[in-house]
CSV table of C-alpha atoms in Angstrom, one decimal:
chain,number,residue,atom,x,y,z
P,1,UNK,CA,44.0,33.7,-52.0
P,2,UNK,CA,42.6,31.8,-49.0
P,3,UNK,CA,43.0,28.2,-49.7
P,4,UNK,CA,40.5,27.0,-46.8
P,5,UNK,CA,37.7,28.8,-46.3
P,6,UNK,CA,35.5,28.5,-43.6
P,7,UNK,CA,32.4,31.0,-44.8
P,8,UNK,CA,30.1,31.3,-41.6
P,9,UNK,CA,32.2,33.2,-38.6
P,10,UNK,CA,28.9,32.6,-36.2
P,11,UNK,CA,27.4,29.1,-35.5
P,12,UNK,CA,24.4,29.0,-32.8
P,13,UNK,CA,22.5,25.8,-31.4
P,14,UNK,CA,20.4,24.7,-28.9
P,15,UNK,CA,22.4,22.7,-26.0
P,16,UNK,CA,22.4,19.2,-26.7
P,17,UNK,CA,21.2,19.4,-30.5
P,18,UNK,CA,23.9,18.5,-33.0
P,19,UNK,CA,26.4,21.4,-34.6
P,20,UNK,CA,27.6,21.3,-38.3
P,21,UNK,CA,30.4,23.6,-38.8
P,22,UNK,CA,31.6,23.6,-42.3
P,23,UNK,CA,34.7,24.3,-44.3
P,24,UNK,CA,36.0,24.6,-47.7
P,25,UNK,CA,39.2,24.4,-50.0
P,26,UNK,CA,40.5,25.3,-53.1
P,27,UNK,CA,43.8,22.8,-53.7
P,28,UNK,CA,43.5,19.6,-54.7
P,29,UNK,CA,46.6,18.0,-53.6
P,30,UNK,CA,45.9,18.2,-49.9
P,31,UNK,CA,45.5,15.5,-48.5
P,32,UNK,CA,45.4,15.9,-44.5
P,33,UNK,CA,42.2,17.6,-42.9
P,34,UNK,CA,42.4,19.1,-39.2
P,35,UNK,CA,40.3,20.4,-37.0
P,36,UNK,CA,41.2,23.1,-33.9
P,37,UNK,CA,39.5,24.6,-31.2
P,38,UNK,CA,40.2,27.9,-29.8
P,39,UNK,CA,39.3,29.4,-26.4
P,40,UNK,CA,38.7,32.6,-25.2
P,41,UNK,CA,42.6,34.1,-24.2
P,42,UNK,CA,44.3,30.7,-25.1
P,43,UNK,CA,45.8,28.9,-27.6
P,44,UNK,CA,44.1,26.2,-30.3
P,45,UNK,CA,44.1,22.8,-29.3
P,46,UNK,CA,44.1,20.1,-31.7
P,47,UNK,CA,40.4,18.7,-32.1
P,48,UNK,CA,40.3,15.9,-35.0
P,49,UNK,CA,41.7,15.2,-38.2
P,50,UNK,CA,41.6,13.3,-41.3
P,51,UNK,CA,43.4,11.6,-43.4
P,52,UNK,CA,41.8,11.8,-47.8
P,53,UNK,CA,41.9,8.1,-47.7
P,54,UNK,CA,38.7,8.1,-45.3
P,55,UNK,CA,35.9,9.9,-46.0
P,56,UNK,CA,34.9,9.6,-41.9
P,57,UNK,CA,37.0,9.3,-38.7
P,58,UNK,CA,34.7,9.7,-35.5
P,59,UNK,CA,36.3,10.0,-31.9
P,60,UNK,CA,33.3,10.2,-28.7
P,61,UNK,CA,30.5,13.5,-30.3
P,62,UNK,CA,33.3,14.4,-32.5
P,63,UNK,CA,33.3,13.6,-36.2
P,64,UNK,CA,34.9,14.4,-39.3
P,65,UNK,CA,33.1,14.1,-42.9
P,66,UNK,CA,35.6,14.5,-46.3
P,67,UNK,CA,34.0,15.2,-49.4
P,68,UNK,CA,37.0,15.1,-51.9
P,69,UNK,CA,34.9,15.3,-55.0
P,70,UNK,CA,33.6,18.0,-53.8
P,71,UNK,CA,36.8,19.5,-51.4
P,72,UNK,CA,34.2,20.1,-48.3
P,73,UNK,CA,34.6,18.7,-45.1
P,74,UNK,CA,33.1,19.2,-42.0
P,75,UNK,CA,32.5,18.8,-37.9
P,76,UNK,CA,29.7,17.1,-36.3
P,77,UNK,CA,28.9,17.7,-32.9
P,78,UNK,CA,26.7,15.3,-31.0
P,79,UNK,CA,25.4,16.1,-28.3
P,80,UNK,CA,26.1,20.0,-28.2
P,81,UNK,CA,27.5,20.8,-24.8
P,82,UNK,CA,28.2,24.7,-23.5
P,83,UNK,CA,31.5,23.8,-22.4
P,84,UNK,CA,32.0,23.5,-26.7
P,85,UNK,CA,31.4,26.9,-27.6
P,86,UNK,CA,34.9,28.3,-29.1
P,87,UNK,CA,36.3,28.9,-32.3
P,88,UNK,CA,36.4,26.2,-34.3
P,89,UNK,CA,39.4,26.6,-37.6
P,90,UNK,CA,39.5,23.4,-39.9
P,91,UNK,CA,43.4,23.0,-41.8
P,92,UNK,CA,45.0,21.2,-44.1
P,93,UNK,CA,48.6,20.2,-46.2
P,94,UNK,CA,49.4,18.3,-49.0
P,95,UNK,CA,52.7,17.8,-50.4
P,96,UNK,CA,52.3,20.2,-53.7
P,97,UNK,CA,55.4,21.9,-52.6
P,98,UNK,CA,54.6,23.9,-50.1
P,99,UNK,CA,56.1,22.4,-47.2
P,100,UNK,CA,54.0,20.5,-46.0
P,101,UNK,CA,52.3,23.2,-43.7
P,102,UNK,CA,49.2,23.6,-42.6
P,103,UNK,CA,46.9,26.0,-44.1
P,104,UNK,CA,44.2,27.1,-41.9
P,105,UNK,CA,40.2,28.9,-42.5
P,106,UNK,CA,39.0,32.2,-40.1
P,107,UNK,CA,37.6,30.4,-38.0
P,108,UNK,CA,34.3,29.3,-36.9
P,109,UNK,CA,32.4,30.7,-33.8
P,110,UNK,CA,30.4,28.7,-32.4
P,111,UNK,CA,27.8,29.4,-29.2
P,112,UNK,CA,26.3,26.9,-27.6
P,113,UNK,CA,23.0,27.8,-26.2
P,114,UNK,CA,22.2,26.1,-22.9
Z,1,UNK,CA,55.3,19.5,-18.6
Z,2,UNK,CA,54.7,22.7,-19.3
Z,3,UNK,CA,53.1,23.7,-22.8
Z,4,UNK,CA,54.5,26.7,-25.2
Z,5,UNK,CA,55.5,29.6,-22.7
Z,6,UNK,CA,54.5,32.9,-25.1
Z,7,UNK,CA,55.9,36.3,-23.4
Z,8,UNK,CA,54.7,39.0,-23.2
Z,9,UNK,CA,50.8,37.9,-23.6
Z,10,UNK,CA,49.9,42.2,-24.2
Z,11,UNK,CA,52.0,44.8,-26.2
Z,12,UNK,CA,50.9,47.9,-27.0
Z,13,UNK,CA,53.3,49.7,-28.9
Z,14,UNK,CA,53.1,53.1,-30.9
Z,15,UNK,CA,54.2,53.2,-34.8
Z,16,UNK,CA,57.2,53.1,-35.8
Z,17,UNK,CA,59.1,51.5,-32.4
Z,18,UNK,CA,60.2,48.0,-32.0
Z,19,UNK,CA,58.4,45.2,-31.1
Z,20,UNK,CA,60.0,41.4,-30.2
Z,21,UNK,CA,57.6,38.4,-29.4
Z,22,UNK,CA,59.3,35.5,-27.1
Z,23,UNK,CA,58.5,31.9,-27.3
Z,24,UNK,CA,60.0,29.0,-25.5
Z,25,UNK,CA,59.0,25.1,-27.1
Z,26,UNK,CA,58.1,22.0,-25.5
Z,27,UNK,CA,60.9,20.5,-24.1
Z,28,UNK,CA,61.8,17.9,-26.8
Z,29,UNK,CA,59.7,19.1,-30.1
Z,30,UNK,CA,61.8,20.2,-32.9
Z,31,UNK,CA,59.8,21.7,-34.8
Z,32,UNK,CA,58.3,25.8,-33.9
Z,33,UNK,CA,55.9,27.6,-35.7
Z,34,UNK,CA,55.3,31.5,-35.6
Z,35,UNK,CA,51.0,32.8,-36.5
Z,36,UNK,CA,49.3,35.5,-37.3
Z,37,UNK,CA,45.3,35.3,-35.5
Z,38,UNK,CA,43.3,38.1,-38.0
Z,39,UNK,CA,39.4,38.3,-38.6
Z,40,UNK,CA,40.1,39.0,-41.9
Z,41,UNK,CA,42.6,35.4,-42.6
Z,42,UNK,CA,42.1,33.8,-39.5
Z,43,UNK,CA,45.8,31.7,-38.7
Z,44,UNK,CA,48.4,32.8,-40.4
Z,45,UNK,CA,51.7,30.5,-41.3
Z,46,UNK,CA,54.5,33.4,-40.9
Z,47,UNK,CA,57.4,30.9,-40.4
Z,48,UNK,CA,58.5,27.9,-39.6
Z,49,UNK,CA,61.6,26.3,-38.2
Z,50,UNK,CA,62.6,22.0,-37.7
Z,51,UNK,CA,65.7,21.7,-35.8
Z,52,UNK,CA,66.9,26.1,-35.4
Z,53,UNK,CA,66.9,26.3,-39.3
Z,54,UNK,CA,64.4,28.0,-40.9
Z,55,UNK,CA,62.5,26.3,-43.1
Z,56,UNK,CA,59.8,28.3,-44.7
Z,57,UNK,CA,59.5,31.7,-44.7
Z,58,UNK,CA,57.1,32.9,-47.5
Z,59,UNK,CA,54.3,34.3,-45.2
Z,60,UNK,CA,56.6,36.5,-43.7
Z,61,UNK,CA,55.2,40.2,-44.6
Z,62,UNK,CA,57.9,42.0,-45.6
Z,63,UNK,CA,61.3,42.7,-44.6
Z,64,UNK,CA,60.2,44.8,-41.5
Z,65,UNK,CA,58.9,41.0,-40.0
Z,66,UNK,CA,62.4,39.0,-38.2
Z,67,UNK,CA,62.3,35.8,-36.5
Z,68,UNK,CA,65.0,33.6,-34.6
Z,69,UNK,CA,65.8,30.0,-33.1
Z,70,UNK,CA,69.5,30.8,-31.1
Z,71,UNK,CA,69.1,27.6,-29.7
Z,72,UNK,CA,66.7,24.0,-29.4
Z,73,UNK,CA,63.8,25.7,-26.6
Z,74,UNK,CA,63.3,29.4,-28.0
Z,75,UNK,CA,62.6,31.9,-30.8
Z,76,UNK,CA,61.6,35.6,-31.4
Z,77,UNK,CA,59.5,37.5,-34.1
Z,78,UNK,CA,61.2,40.6,-34.1
Z,79,UNK,CA,59.1,43.6,-35.7
Z,80,UNK,CA,60.9,47.0,-36.4
Z,81,UNK,CA,59.8,49.2,-37.3
Z,82,UNK,CA,56.1,48.6,-35.8
Z,83,UNK,CA,52.9,49.7,-37.7
Z,84,UNK,CA,49.6,49.9,-37.0
Z,85,UNK,CA,48.8,47.1,-39.1
Z,86,UNK,CA,49.8,44.7,-37.5
Z,87,UNK,CA,47.9,44.7,-34.4
Z,88,UNK,CA,46.5,40.9,-34.2
Z,89,UNK,CA,46.5,38.0,-32.2
Z,90,UNK,CA,50.7,36.5,-32.6
Z,91,UNK,CA,50.9,32.3,-31.8
Z,92,UNK,CA,54.0,30.2,-31.2
Z,93,UNK,CA,53.5,26.4,-31.8
Z,94,UNK,CA,56.0,24.0,-31.2
Z,95,UNK,CA,55.3,20.0,-32.6
Z,96,UNK,CA,57.7,17.1,-33.5
Z,97,UNK,CA,57.8,15.3,-36.6
Z,98,UNK,CA,55.9,16.2,-40.1
Z,99,UNK,CA,54.4,19.9,-39.2
Z,100,UNK,CA,51.1,19.1,-41.9
Z,101,UNK,CA,50.1,16.3,-39.9
Z,102,UNK,CA,51.9,15.8,-36.0
Z,103,UNK,CA,49.9,18.0,-33.3
Z,104,UNK,CA,51.0,21.5,-33.6
Z,105,UNK,CA,50.8,22.8,-29.4
Z,106,UNK,CA,49.3,26.7,-29.7
Z,107,UNK,CA,51.1,29.5,-26.5
Z,108,UNK,CA,48.6,31.4,-25.7
Z,109,UNK,CA,49.3,34.3,-27.5
Z,110,UNK,CA,49.9,37.6,-27.5
Z,111,UNK,CA,48.2,39.5,-28.1
Z,112,UNK,CA,49.7,43.0,-30.6
Z,113,UNK,CA,48.4,46.8,-30.8
Z,114,UNK,CA,50.0,49.0,-32.1
Z,115,UNK,CA,48.7,52.6,-32.1
C-alpha cells in the first residue's frame, strides 16, 4: 500500500518554462515532507523540505507547496534548466508509530529540453 | 570528505547464490539506512540502524535478507539465497539526528541482477 504516490512517471518541459512535479499522500499523520533528486548512476540527494506548519518553502528556483487538506504537495522549478533533468522523489515522515522514517514515492523523471 | 561508499557497484549472480552488499558511512554519522529501488515501488526502506542498533526492520522482505552493522562505520546487507525478484538497485544512506527530518546522504547504489 503506497502511502506516498507520484502518479506521473515522467514529465517533459522546455528550458526556461516551469516544471511542476506532484505528490499525494494518504497518511494524515505525516508532518514533514522532502524532495530528493537523483541523477543516473548516482544516489539521491536532498533538494528541499517543508514542515506541515508551513504551506510554502522556497529555495532559489525551487519552491515546494503543501496542501494539507488535499494531502498534496508539489515542487515547482522556475525557470527549468537542462541540468534539472533527473528523477525526483518526494518523501514524507511523521510520528505515527513508524519511528519517523522516510516513506518515498515512486519517483518522476523530469526531462528539460534545450 | 568522502561520501557514503558502496561496493560492489554492480553484481550479477545466479539464483540461489549468496549476495553481500557493503556500505561505509560518512564519518560522524550515526544512522544507517538500506533502501531498495524498483520501478514499481520507488525507494523502499528495508532497515535502519541508529548507533549500530537495528531500529526498524519492517521493510525487510523476508528471512532471506539480513543486515548487520559490526561497527559504527560499516554495514552489510546479505541476501541468501538470492532470487530473480531481488533484482533492483540497493542504496545505503547515512545521517545524523532525526531519521525523519534530517538529510540522508545516499551512496551511489549497487545494481543487483539475479539471473
